[in-house]
Each structure stands twice: as structure tokens, then as C-alpha cells.
């Protein structure tokens, strides 16, 4: 089966099968609300963690509800735009940014309340980048960090993000629909397709204005020990022994892939760089991981560093070395700032 045919079939499956199923799932969860609330509450005393099954189920319920509402509203916007004719105009893109910002505000407000999380930020304030676009490079450690980062950029920093994400996230129907209507790219990290990926990233980073934030995850995927070792082995295969040795010293992050970041730098010559690290959302890759690792009663810290454009080296090799040095600094910060348990107030 050819690649174009597979893409069409995947699109049909995501839009015409999975998306309606999400809406039906939300309706079913609302109709069965008393049953699963009582059931998870009854299960909570025999599971470790304070009301963990009930709190976990409630967060899932809120997420599915938000997802379903987003899909319904975006279908209405598709109709209002002339069956998609004007969806990519600035007016409708602005509506989509407002829509996702409001939805994420509701979800995070409820999730923080139920999970009893305290999310703190350290580093430059939103006023540190007045009237300048920014390139945001974030450590990648699961889908949770992507959501928190985008929410923070929109709600606290008043930015309109342009995001580069792995194509696996396109199987989330709301993310799929939304990011195909605003400036964004789903990519498949592939060393053999590096030039084409860099071109796509450069195109997305072109024309950033004062309230834009270009978001990229230089590691190219979520951290796992296996991926960390593969990244080190790849550096050695490319004859980059010194970089491989530096990557071996980094325990909590993957060696960054600099190609996409360098393409964004070249495409946005006026943008400052902001680097972001966090703790507390690690290792949530699968449903089982989310159940096991979902943070509850914790203090989560996000650390931001601002680098003015004038301080970024001009040469390609110097920029690669600069990015590796920052990733080493981020690795050290993560080791020193593991998530802290909040007091429960119970003896």
C-alpha cells in the first residue's frame, strides 16, 4: 500500500471513526456518572494513594469532556467558515487559539484542584520578552509536558504557539483537528529525512511576529533509557565521539538533535531563545504509565532560561556545541529538582 493511500486511510480513521467515538464516550461517561463515581470511590481504600482511583477517573472524565466539546465546537467552526473555506484566515485562527486557551484553562484548573498540584515557574517573567518572538526549546518527557508548556505559554506568557510535534500525537482527534488549522507541524523523526524535516521546520518558523512562540523539542522524542542509548549509539555511528561521550554524562535527557533547532534559528533571525525544563511529569508514555506516574499532591517546577539573540553563536558547529552545553545544564537542574511531596495535613 502506497504512502499517500495510508495517509488518506489514517485521516479517515482519525476524523470519521475516532473523533465521533470520543464524543460518544463523553456522553456515555456523563450518563454513567453516578455508577463510576461510586465504583472508583469504593475501590479507593484498597489502592495506595489518597483516593487515587477516584481522582484519576475524574481527571480522565474532565479530559474526555473537554476533548469532546472541542471537537463539537470545531465542527461548528468548520461549518461557519464555509465548510472549511476560511479556516486558515487570521480571524478563524484567532478563534481557535482562544478556544484552546479557554479549554486548557478549565482543564488545568480542575486537574490542579483534584490532583492537588502546585505548579511553580522559575526564571524570566513574561515581561522579559516585550515585542519579540521567542524560540522555545523544551525537554521532552511525555505528553504531559507538552500540555503544561502550551498552557503556560498561552495563559501566563500571552503567546500564540507554533508547535512541532511527533505525528503520533495526531491520533488524538482534538489535537489533530486543531493543529491542522493553526500554524503547526506533525513530523516523523527520521535521520534519513533530515533535510526535508529541517525545511518544514524552517517554513513554520518563518514570519514570527511579536506575540508568537515557536515550540520545539530538540530531543525528538520522549525520554526512555533505551532511546537515550540509541541516541548515544547514533552519535558514535556518525563519528561524533566527543558528543557521544558528553551524551553519556547526561542521565535525565536525550542527546539533542540540533537540525530542527538550527533551521528555526536561521528562519527567525530576530527571535530570542527560551529553554525550558520541568520535573514531575516524567515517564507518562502509556495509559499504564499515566495510572502509575500521574502526579498527585506534588509541587512541580518549571524552569525557564532566556538567551538573548546576541549571545547565540553564529557558526553551525558552535551552535551545536552551545545546544549540547545547555542540555547538560538542564540535565543537572533536573537531578537537583525532583518533584516534592506536598503535606497532606493528616497525621
Short mmCIF file of C-alpha atoms in Angstrom, two decimals:
data_model
loop_
_atom_site.label_atom_id
_atom_site.label_comp_id
_atom_site.label_asym_id
_atom_site.label_seq_id
_atom_site.Cartn_x
_atom_site.Cartn_y
_atom_site.Cartn_z
CA UNK A 1 0.00 0.00 0.00
CA UNK A 2 1.44 3.37 -1.04
CA UNK A 3 2.19 6.12 1.46
CA UNK A 4 -0.49 8.54 0.10
CA UNK A 5 -3.14 5.81 0.43
CA UNK A 6 -2.06 5.08 4.01
CA UNK A 7 -2.28 8.77 4.83
CA UNK A 8 -5.81 9.01 3.46
CA UNK A 9 -6.92 5.91 5.37
CA UNK A 10 -5.35 7.24 8.57
CA UNK A 11 -7.15 10.58 8.08
CA UNK A 12 -10.48 8.82 7.57
CA UNK A 13 -9.92 6.68 10.67
CA UNK A 14 -8.99 9.68 12.84
CA UNK A 15 -11.69 12.07 11.66
CA UNK A 16 -14.64 9.81 10.84
CA UNK A 17 -14.18 7.00 13.39
CA UNK A 18 -12.09 8.05 16.40
CA UNK A 19 -13.41 11.60 16.69
CA UNK A 20 -17.12 10.56 16.81
CA UNK A 21 -16.20 7.78 19.25
CA UNK A 22 -14.66 10.34 21.61
CA UNK A 23 -17.90 12.35 21.59
CA UNK A 24 -19.93 9.18 22.24
CA UNK A 25 -17.53 8.18 25.03
CA UNK A 26 -18.02 11.55 26.72
CA UNK A 27 -21.81 11.14 26.53
CA UNK A 28 -21.57 7.62 27.96
CA UNK A 29 -19.37 8.83 30.83
CA UNK A 30 -21.86 11.57 31.69
CA UNK A 31 -24.80 9.16 31.59
CA UNK A 32 -22.97 6.67 33.82
CA UNK A 33 -21.51 9.34 36.12
CA UNK A 34 -23.06 8.07 39.40
CA UNK A 35 -22.04 4.47 38.69
CA UNK A 36 -18.33 5.04 38.03
CA UNK A 37 -18.00 7.69 40.75
CA UNK A 38 -19.40 5.27 43.36
CA UNK A 39 -17.32 2.40 41.94
CA UNK A 40 -14.00 4.26 41.97
CA UNK A 41 -14.73 5.71 45.41
CA UNK A 42 -15.38 2.19 46.75
CA UNK A 43 -12.12 0.98 45.17
CA UNK A 44 -10.03 3.84 46.59
CA UNK A 45 -9.49 2.44 50.11
CA UNK A 46 -7.78 -0.68 48.76
CA UNK A 47 -5.46 1.20 46.36
CA UNK A 48 -2.37 3.08 47.51
CA UNK A 49 -2.64 6.85 47.39
CA UNK A 50 -5.33 9.13 48.80
CA UNK A 51 -8.49 8.42 46.72
CA UNK A 52 -6.26 7.69 43.75
CA UNK A 53 -8.80 5.75 41.58
CA UNK A 54 -11.49 8.42 42.06
CA UNK A 55 -9.13 11.34 41.39
CA UNK A 56 -7.60 9.60 38.39
CA UNK A 57 -11.03 8.79 36.92
CA UNK A 58 -12.23 12.36 37.45
CA UNK A 59 -9.24 13.82 35.57
CA UNK A 60 -9.86 11.39 32.69
CA UNK A 61 -13.55 12.35 32.73
CA UNK A 62 -12.73 16.07 32.54
CA UNK A 63 -10.19 15.49 29.76
CA UNK A 64 -12.58 13.42 27.62
CA UNK A 65 -15.33 16.02 28.17
CA UNK A 66 -13.03 18.86 27.10
CA UNK A 67 -11.90 16.84 24.09
CA UNK A 68 -15.48 16.14 23.01
CA UNK A 69 -16.58 19.75 23.44
CA UNK A 70 -13.58 20.94 21.42
CA UNK A 71 -14.47 18.57 18.59
CA UNK A 72 -18.11 19.68 18.54
CA UNK A 73 -17.24 23.40 18.59
CA UNK A 74 -14.55 22.97 15.93
CA UNK A 75 -17.06 21.16 13.71
CA UNK A 76 -19.34 24.17 14.13
CA UNK A 77 -16.47 26.48 13.18
CA UNK A 78 -15.83 24.36 10.11
CA UNK A 79 -19.43 24.88 9.06
CA UNK A 80 -19.33 28.61 9.88
CA UNK A 81 -16.16 29.08 7.84
CA UNK A 82 -17.87 27.90 4.68
CA UNK A 83 -17.15 24.18 5.11
CA UNK A 84 -13.50 24.94 5.85
CA UNK A 85 -13.02 27.58 3.14
CA UNK A 86 -11.86 30.34 5.54
CA UNK A 87 -10.46 28.23 8.39
CA UNK A 88 -6.86 29.36 7.84
CA UNK A 89 -7.66 33.07 7.82
CA UNK A 90 -6.30 35.11 10.77
CA UNK A 91 -9.85 35.60 12.10
CA UNK A 92 -10.62 31.90 12.43
CA UNK A 93 -7.10 31.04 13.61
CA UNK A 94 -7.54 33.61 16.39
CA UNK A 95 -10.83 31.97 17.38
CA UNK A 96 -9.08 28.58 17.57
CA UNK A 97 -6.30 29.97 19.75
CA UNK A 98 -8.89 31.50 22.10
CA UNK A 99 -10.83 28.26 22.12
CA UNK A 100 -7.88 26.09 23.07
CA UNK A 101 -6.66 28.60 25.66
CA UNK A 102 -10.07 28.62 27.37
CA UNK A 103 -10.38 24.84 27.25
CA UNK A 104 -6.90 24.27 28.66
CA UNK A 105 -7.55 26.83 31.40
CA UNK A 106 -10.64 24.89 32.51
CA UNK A 107 -8.87 21.52 32.35
CA UNK A 108 -5.77 22.64 34.22
CA UNK A 109 -7.79 24.46 36.86
CA UNK A 110 -9.74 21.30 37.61
CA UNK A 111 -6.75 18.95 37.28
CA UNK A 112 -4.64 21.03 39.67
CA UNK A 113 -7.51 21.14 42.18
CA UNK A 114 -8.27 17.42 42.07
CA UNK A 115 -4.67 16.22 41.93
CA UNK A 116 -3.60 18.89 44.40
CA UNK A 117 -0.66 20.09 42.36
CA UNK A 118 1.31 23.26 42.80
CA UNK A 119 2.99 24.31 39.56
CA UNK A 120 5.67 26.93 40.02
CA UNK A 121 7.80 28.70 37.45
CA UNK A 122 11.32 29.97 37.92
CA UNK A 123 13.26 32.27 35.67
CA UNK A 124 12.30 35.20 33.41
CA UNK A 125 8.81 36.67 33.75
CA UNK A 126 6.51 37.17 30.74
CA UNK A 127 7.73 40.78 30.57
CA UNK A 128 11.25 39.56 29.74
CA UNK A 129 10.45 39.33 26.02
CA UNK A 130 8.49 42.51 25.17
CA UNK A 131 7.65 42.78 21.49
CA UNK A 132 9.95 39.94 20.42
CA UNK A 133 9.20 36.46 19.08
CA UNK A 134 10.77 33.58 21.00
CA UNK A 135 12.04 30.11 20.11
CA UNK A 136 11.13 27.77 22.96
CA UNK A 137 13.23 24.61 23.37
CA UNK A 138 11.83 22.18 25.91
CA UNK A 139 12.95 18.91 27.40
CA UNK A 140 10.63 16.11 26.22
CA UNK A 141 9.38 13.62 28.81
CA UNK A 142 5.87 12.60 27.86
CA UNK A 143 2.68 14.26 26.57
CA UNK A 144 2.08 15.92 29.93
CA UNK A 145 4.97 18.32 29.45
CA UNK A 146 3.62 19.41 26.06
CA UNK A 147 0.23 20.31 27.54
CA UNK A 148 1.68 22.17 30.51
CA UNK A 149 4.13 24.08 28.32
CA UNK A 150 1.49 25.20 25.81
CA UNK A 151 -0.91 26.14 28.61
CA UNK A 152 1.81 28.20 30.30
CA UNK A 153 2.79 29.98 27.10
CA UNK A 154 -0.80 30.92 26.31
CA UNK A 155 -2.19 31.66 29.78
CA UNK A 156 0.82 33.25 31.50
CA UNK A 157 3.01 34.49 28.66
CA UNK A 158 0.18 35.54 26.30
CA UNK A 159 1.78 33.87 23.30
CA UNK A 160 0.38 32.14 20.22
CA UNK A 161 2.46 28.96 19.93
CA UNK A 162 3.60 27.34 16.71
CA UNK A 163 4.35 23.76 17.66
CA UNK A 164 6.43 20.95 16.18
CA UNK A 165 5.11 17.58 17.42
CA UNK A 166 5.61 13.92 16.61
CA UNK A 167 2.96 12.57 14.26
CA UNK A 168 1.85 10.00 16.85
CA UNK A 169 0.01 12.82 18.66
CA UNK A 170 -2.17 13.31 15.58
CA UNK A 171 -4.12 10.23 16.75
CA UNK A 172 -5.60 12.41 19.47
CA UNK A 173 -8.57 13.73 17.46
CA UNK A 174 -8.82 17.19 19.04
CA UNK A 175 -5.07 17.79 18.68
CA UNK A 176 -5.25 16.53 15.10
CA UNK A 177 -8.06 18.87 14.08
CA UNK A 178 -6.75 21.88 15.97
CA UNK A 179 -3.13 21.75 14.81
CA UNK A 180 -4.19 21.34 11.21
CA UNK A 181 -5.98 24.71 11.49
CA UNK A 182 -3.23 26.81 13.14
CA UNK A 183 0.48 27.07 12.26
CA UNK A 184 1.94 23.72 13.40
CA UNK A 185 3.69 20.62 12.05
CA UNK A 186 3.34 16.92 12.73
CA UNK A 187 6.66 15.30 11.88
CA UNK A 188 8.16 11.82 11.90
CA UNK A 189 11.72 11.96 13.25
CA UNK A 190 13.85 10.09 10.73
CA UNK A 191 17.60 10.57 10.33
CA UNK A 192 17.35 9.78 6.60
CA UNK A 193 14.78 12.57 6.06
CA UNK A 194 16.70 15.24 7.98
CA UNK A 195 16.87 17.80 5.17
CA UNK A 196 13.13 17.66 4.49
CA UNK A 197 12.30 17.92 8.21
CA UNK A 198 14.59 20.92 8.58
CA UNK A 199 12.90 22.56 5.60
CA UNK A 200 9.44 22.03 7.13
CA UNK A 201 10.58 23.39 10.49
CA UNK A 202 12.20 26.40 8.81
CA UNK A 203 8.97 27.16 6.94
CA UNK A 204 6.96 27.02 10.16
CA UNK A 205 9.40 29.33 11.97
CA UNK A 206 9.34 31.92 9.18
CA UNK A 207 7.44 35.15 9.78
CA UNK A 208 7.11 35.00 13.57
CA UNK A 209 5.58 38.18 14.99
CA UNK A 210 5.79 39.84 18.41
CA UNK A 211 3.34 37.51 20.20
CA UNK A 212 4.45 34.23 18.60
CA UNK A 213 6.35 31.42 20.31
CA UNK A 214 7.89 28.71 18.16
CA UNK A 215 7.99 25.49 20.23
CA UNK A 216 10.34 22.63 19.51
CA UNK A 217 11.54 19.56 21.43
CA UNK A 218 15.14 19.03 20.24
CA UNK A 219 15.37 15.51 21.66
CA UNK A 220 12.90 14.31 19.01
CA UNK A 221 11.00 12.01 21.36
CA UNK A 222 10.13 11.20 24.94
CA UNK A 223 12.94 10.17 27.25
CA UNK A 224 13.41 6.47 27.89
CA UNK A 225 16.65 4.66 28.82
CA UNK A 226 16.51 2.76 25.54
CA UNK A 227 16.15 5.92 23.45
CA UNK A 228 18.95 7.54 25.42
CA UNK A 229 21.27 4.68 24.49
CA UNK A 230 20.14 4.76 20.85
CA UNK A 231 20.93 8.47 20.68
CA UNK A 232 24.42 7.82 22.05
CA UNK A 233 24.99 4.96 19.60
CA UNK A 234 23.84 7.12 16.71
CA UNK A 235 26.36 9.83 17.59
CA UNK A 236 29.11 7.21 17.55
CA UNK A 237 27.94 5.86 14.19
CA UNK A 238 28.20 9.39 12.80
CA UNK A 239 31.76 9.63 14.07
CA UNK A 240 30.90 12.18 16.77
CA UNK A 241 32.75 10.50 19.63
CA UNK A 242 33.14 13.66 21.72
CA UNK A 243 29.39 14.37 21.55
CA UNK A 244 28.66 10.71 22.41
CA UNK A 245 30.82 10.97 25.49
CA UNK A 246 29.01 14.15 26.55
CA UNK A 247 25.65 12.44 25.95
CA UNK A 248 26.70 9.55 28.20
CA UNK A 249 27.14 12.02 31.06
CA UNK A 250 23.51 13.21 30.71
CA UNK A 251 21.28 10.88 32.74
CA UNK A 252 17.83 12.52 32.56
CA UNK A 253 17.68 13.80 28.96
CA UNK A 254 18.35 12.56 25.45
CA UNK A 255 21.15 13.99 23.35
CA UNK A 256 19.51 16.83 21.38
CA UNK A 257 19.11 16.59 17.62
CA UNK A 258 20.20 20.04 16.51
CA UNK A 259 18.97 20.11 12.89
CA UNK A 260 15.44 21.36 13.51
CA UNK A 261 16.51 23.91 16.11
CA UNK A 262 19.21 25.30 13.81
CA UNK A 263 16.69 25.57 10.96
CA UNK A 264 14.34 27.53 13.24
CA UNK A 265 17.17 29.83 14.32
CA UNK A 266 18.01 30.63 10.70
CA UNK A 267 14.34 31.19 9.80
CA UNK A 268 13.67 33.53 12.77
CA UNK A 269 16.70 35.83 12.98
CA UNK A 270 15.00 38.27 15.39
CA UNK A 271 13.86 35.71 17.95
CA UNK A 272 15.33 35.21 21.40
CA UNK A 273 15.71 31.65 22.70
CA UNK A 274 13.95 30.34 25.79
CA UNK A 275 14.94 26.96 27.24
CA UNK A 276 12.52 25.09 29.50
CA UNK A 277 12.97 22.20 31.90
CA UNK A 278 10.48 20.66 34.33
CA UNK A 279 10.14 17.89 36.85
CA UNK A 280 7.13 15.83 37.88
CA UNK A 281 5.67 14.82 34.51
CA UNK A 282 8.25 12.22 33.54
CA UNK A 283 7.64 8.71 32.27
CA UNK A 284 3.95 9.10 31.33
CA UNK A 285 4.03 7.45 27.90
CA UNK A 286 1.24 4.84 28.03
CA UNK A 287 -2.09 4.52 29.82
CA UNK A 288 -0.41 2.27 32.39
CA UNK A 289 2.29 4.92 32.87
CA UNK A 290 -0.32 7.61 33.40
CA UNK A 291 -2.02 5.50 36.09
CA UNK A 292 1.28 4.74 37.80
CA UNK A 293 3.07 8.10 37.38
CA UNK A 294 0.26 10.69 37.36
CA UNK A 295 1.49 13.23 39.93
CA UNK A 296 -0.72 13.80 42.97
CA UNK A 297 -0.08 16.00 45.99
CA UNK A 298 3.14 17.31 44.48
CA UNK A 299 4.98 20.52 43.76
CA UNK A 300 6.02 20.70 40.10
CA UNK A 301 8.64 23.20 38.99
CA UNK A 302 9.18 24.61 35.52
CA UNK A 303 12.49 26.40 34.97
CA UNK A 304 12.84 28.99 32.20
CA UNK A 305 16.08 30.45 30.88
CA UNK A 306 16.23 33.33 28.42
CA UNK A 307 19.12 33.72 25.99
CA UNK A 308 19.17 36.98 24.01
CA UNK A 309 19.81 36.52 20.32
CA UNK A 310 23.11 38.39 20.52
CA UNK A 311 24.53 35.70 22.84
CA UNK A 312 23.89 32.82 20.44
CA UNK A 313 26.91 31.76 18.35
CA UNK A 314 26.79 32.34 14.61
CA UNK A 315 28.52 29.20 13.27
CA UNK A 316 26.74 25.86 12.90
CA UNK A 317 29.28 23.82 14.90
CA UNK A 318 29.40 26.47 17.61
CA UNK A 319 25.60 26.42 17.85
CA UNK A 320 25.56 22.63 18.18
CA UNK A 321 28.12 22.84 20.98
CA UNK A 322 26.07 25.62 22.61
CA UNK A 323 22.88 23.50 22.49
CA UNK A 324 24.67 20.48 24.00
CA UNK A 325 26.03 22.69 26.79
CA UNK A 326 22.51 23.87 27.61
CA UNK A 327 21.21 20.30 27.63
CA UNK A 328 23.96 19.37 30.08
CA UNK A 329 22.84 22.26 32.28
CA UNK A 330 19.20 21.12 32.04
CA UNK A 331 20.25 17.57 32.99
CA UNK A 332 21.98 18.91 36.11
CA UNK A 333 18.95 21.03 37.02
CA UNK A 334 16.59 18.04 36.74
CA UNK A 335 18.85 15.99 39.03
CA UNK A 336 18.72 18.75 41.65
CA UNK A 337 14.96 19.44 41.44
CA UNK A 338 12.99 16.24 41.77
CA UNK A 339 9.25 16.79 42.46
CA UNK A 340 8.45 17.38 46.12
CA UNK A 341 5.52 15.85 48.00
CA UNK A 342 3.08 18.36 49.45
CA UNK A 343 2.00 17.85 53.08
CA UNK A 344 -1.41 16.22 53.30
CA UNK A 345 -2.38 17.80 56.57
CA UNK A 346 -3.08 14.33 58.04
CA UNK A 347 -1.11 12.64 60.80
#
